[in-house]
XYZ file of C-alpha atoms in Angstrom:
228
model
C 29.396 31.009 -18.465
C 30.915 32.923 -15.566
C 33.851 30.522 -15.438
C 34.555 31.155 -19.116
C 34.166 34.915 -18.768
C 36.365 35.268 -15.716
C 39.399 34.175 -17.702
C 39.477 37.814 -18.850
C 40.501 40.345 -16.221
C 38.752 43.230 -17.977
C 35.363 42.177 -19.284
C 31.920 43.555 -20.035
C 28.880 41.452 -20.765
C 26.609 42.565 -23.611
C 23.079 41.223 -23.130
C 20.222 41.781 -25.554
C 16.946 43.115 -24.146
C 17.890 43.640 -20.489
C 14.464 45.119 -19.814
C 12.729 42.136 -21.403
C 13.748 38.581 -22.165
C 17.358 39.189 -21.119
C 16.408 40.719 -17.787
C 16.937 37.644 -15.610
C 20.369 36.912 -17.051
C 21.458 40.560 -16.814
C 20.300 40.954 -13.212
C 21.976 37.673 -12.225
C 25.280 38.854 -13.714
C 25.017 42.253 -11.994
C 24.275 40.514 -8.691
C 27.520 38.548 -9.192
C 29.459 41.790 -9.540
C 29.754 41.746 -13.327
C 29.515 44.747 -15.657
C 26.593 44.421 -18.074
C 25.437 46.677 -20.910
C 21.989 46.554 -22.484
C 21.959 45.970 -26.253
C 18.581 46.864 -27.825
C 17.149 44.102 -30.003
C 16.788 46.468 -32.974
C 20.487 47.319 -32.812
C 21.666 43.726 -32.761
C 19.232 42.924 -35.597
C 20.820 45.632 -37.771
C 24.286 44.233 -37.051
C 23.065 40.738 -37.938
C 21.713 41.890 -41.293
C 24.880 43.847 -42.177
C 27.097 40.973 -41.049
C 25.291 38.093 -42.746
C 23.286 39.783 -45.492
C 20.020 38.381 -44.176
C 18.036 38.406 -40.939
C 17.941 34.691 -40.202
C 18.601 34.017 -36.529
C 20.837 31.305 -35.068
C 22.415 31.181 -31.632
C 26.028 31.732 -32.828
C 24.982 34.560 -35.177
C 22.885 36.194 -32.453
C 25.735 36.023 -29.945
C 28.180 37.519 -32.431
C 25.744 40.309 -33.383
C 25.117 41.298 -29.773
C 28.846 41.295 -29.030
C 29.656 43.458 -32.060
C 26.846 45.883 -31.205
C 28.144 46.117 -27.648
C 31.693 46.827 -28.784
C 30.917 49.370 -31.495
C 27.978 51.316 -30.025
C 28.919 54.050 -27.551
C 26.411 55.200 -24.970
C 24.696 51.876 -24.309
C 23.028 51.721 -20.910
C 24.888 50.002 -18.125
C 22.550 47.686 -16.242
C 22.075 48.362 -12.536
C 20.662 46.094 -9.859
C 16.941 46.794 -9.615
C 15.537 44.946 -6.622
C 12.452 47.185 -6.441
C 11.406 46.328 -9.984
C 11.886 42.612 -9.272
C 9.737 42.838 -6.149
C 7.049 44.728 -8.051
C 6.931 42.070 -10.738
C 6.647 39.291 -8.157
C 3.772 41.101 -6.434
C 2.055 41.885 -9.743
C 2.268 38.257 -10.863
C 0.734 37.208 -7.560
C -2.044 39.788 -7.966
C -2.758 38.488 -11.458
C -2.937 34.915 -10.140
C -5.471 36.005 -7.537
C -7.516 37.769 -10.206
C -7.635 34.641 -12.337
C -8.536 32.505 -9.311
C -11.380 34.885 -8.471
C -12.763 34.772 -12.006
C -12.681 30.981 -12.028
C -14.325 30.727 -8.594
C -17.121 33.163 -9.496
C -17.752 31.210 -12.709
C -18.083 27.945 -10.775
C -20.452 29.555 -8.267
C -22.531 30.954 -11.128
C -22.937 27.505 -12.745
C -24.030 25.961 -9.451
C -26.524 28.730 -8.706
C -28.086 28.217 -12.145
C -29.258 24.828 -10.867
C -30.221 26.001 -7.373
C -31.967 29.349 -7.888
C -35.183 29.753 -9.926
C -34.363 31.976 -12.881
C -30.636 31.495 -12.359
C -28.133 34.160 -11.362
C -26.261 36.904 -13.156
C -22.830 36.073 -14.474
C -20.781 38.613 -12.497
C -21.398 38.135 -8.786
C -19.963 39.666 -5.672
C -19.424 37.534 -2.615
C -22.409 39.187 -0.890
C -24.740 38.634 -3.846
C -23.787 34.985 -4.175
C -24.217 34.420 -0.444
C -27.656 36.072 -0.474
C -28.841 33.997 -3.441
C -27.712 30.785 -1.782
C -29.394 31.678 1.537
C -32.702 32.533 -0.138
C -32.673 29.602 -2.567
C -35.254 26.838 -2.091
C -34.258 24.090 0.322
C -32.219 21.558 -1.655
C -34.028 18.275 -2.148
C -32.123 15.154 -3.055
C -28.452 14.308 -2.931
C -27.602 16.127 -6.179
C -29.128 19.438 -5.081
C -27.641 19.079 -1.603
C -24.184 18.485 -3.077
C -24.516 21.529 -5.332
C -25.582 23.585 -2.313
C -22.607 22.371 -0.276
C -20.110 23.088 -3.081
C -21.567 26.549 -3.673
C -21.206 27.346 0.029
C -17.575 26.183 0.029
C -16.794 28.216 -3.090
C -18.347 31.326 -1.554
C -16.056 30.848 1.452
C -13.112 30.526 -0.953
C -14.219 33.714 -2.706
C -14.229 35.527 0.630
C -10.621 34.452 1.218
C -9.539 35.405 -2.309
C -11.146 38.848 -2.032
C -9.297 39.475 1.241
C -5.999 38.483 -0.395
C -6.713 40.773 -3.360
C -7.351 43.713 -1.035
C -4.100 42.981 0.788
C -2.163 42.681 -2.503
C -3.635 45.946 -3.805
C -2.699 47.703 -0.580
C 0.884 46.453 -0.815
C 1.169 47.489 -4.467
C -0.302 50.904 -3.668
C 2.312 51.388 -0.950
C 5.131 50.486 -3.371
C 3.792 52.860 -6.030
C 3.490 55.678 -3.492
C 6.985 55.010 -2.139
C 8.328 55.225 -5.696
C 6.915 58.753 -5.921
C 4.672 57.822 -8.856
C 1.417 59.621 -9.615
C 0.216 57.071 -12.166
C -2.782 56.130 -10.050
C -4.083 59.677 -10.430
C -4.787 58.890 -14.089
C -8.240 57.572 -14.968
C -8.282 53.805 -15.444
C -4.964 53.054 -13.735
C -5.150 51.271 -10.393
C -2.362 50.080 -8.132
C -1.796 46.890 -10.139
C -1.569 48.685 -13.491
C 0.692 51.390 -12.079
C 2.977 48.821 -10.456
C 3.238 46.840 -13.703
C 4.235 49.973 -15.601
C 6.894 50.805 -13.019
C 8.171 47.232 -12.965
C 8.355 46.907 -16.760
C 9.842 50.334 -17.437
C 12.333 50.355 -14.562
C 14.446 53.492 -14.317
C 12.803 56.105 -16.548
C 16.024 58.124 -16.595
C 17.565 55.536 -18.931
C 15.547 57.183 -21.736
C 17.201 60.459 -22.836
C 13.941 61.912 -24.216
C 10.219 61.232 -24.368
C 10.677 60.172 -27.997
C 13.180 57.480 -26.957
C 10.672 56.171 -24.435
C 7.911 56.225 -27.066
C 10.122 54.245 -29.451
C 10.833 51.673 -26.738
C 7.177 51.150 -25.788
C 5.812 51.251 -29.339
C 3.900 54.537 -29.176
C 4.468 57.907 -30.828
C 4.348 61.155 -28.839
C 2.348 64.037 -30.219
C 4.165 67.201 -31.246
C 2.598 69.030 -28.326
C 4.047 66.571 -25.826
C 7.441 66.640 -27.543
C 7.502 70.402 -27.149
């Protein structure tokens, strides 16, 4: 693609959805020194309908629609390199992986404790609660019970490691959010992971001329009071 494009001395790449599905392509082009403009999906969809008379998508039609929208629409945002947002997304994805691993590990511990502890155990366990239940459980008798006991002990050790990694990931995300000057974590219900995901997905807030533009992009509608 670059080889084909570089035949033209003066060139600009129009990429649809540079904050979404087109992000990787757009950032790769910018990193290679290319000029890239962000074409909103709604804009290219309008061009496609006007050009073809219907909204059916094909690769050639999509490419033509994005190119026409890029040529004829003044004021489209020029894409800038955004290493911070990329780093945030990498860290958030890792934090999400750890969260899923923790949920799976706790679930496996819970199923084992159901067979080892009279009356079973609650579904949502902390590492300390699981460890206490295992220590105070009756002495395992027989190879099956002993194996369950051994696996539960190993899983509790794994949970300890996962919890430590989660704390470290949260600390790193909190530092990034603070360095970005964001106060999102001051809002009820938003922790470091949620705040970092918002910052990573939104990118540079200054690319939205008004609050209404931002609301349109994220699918919400600002109240009149906030617009004022």
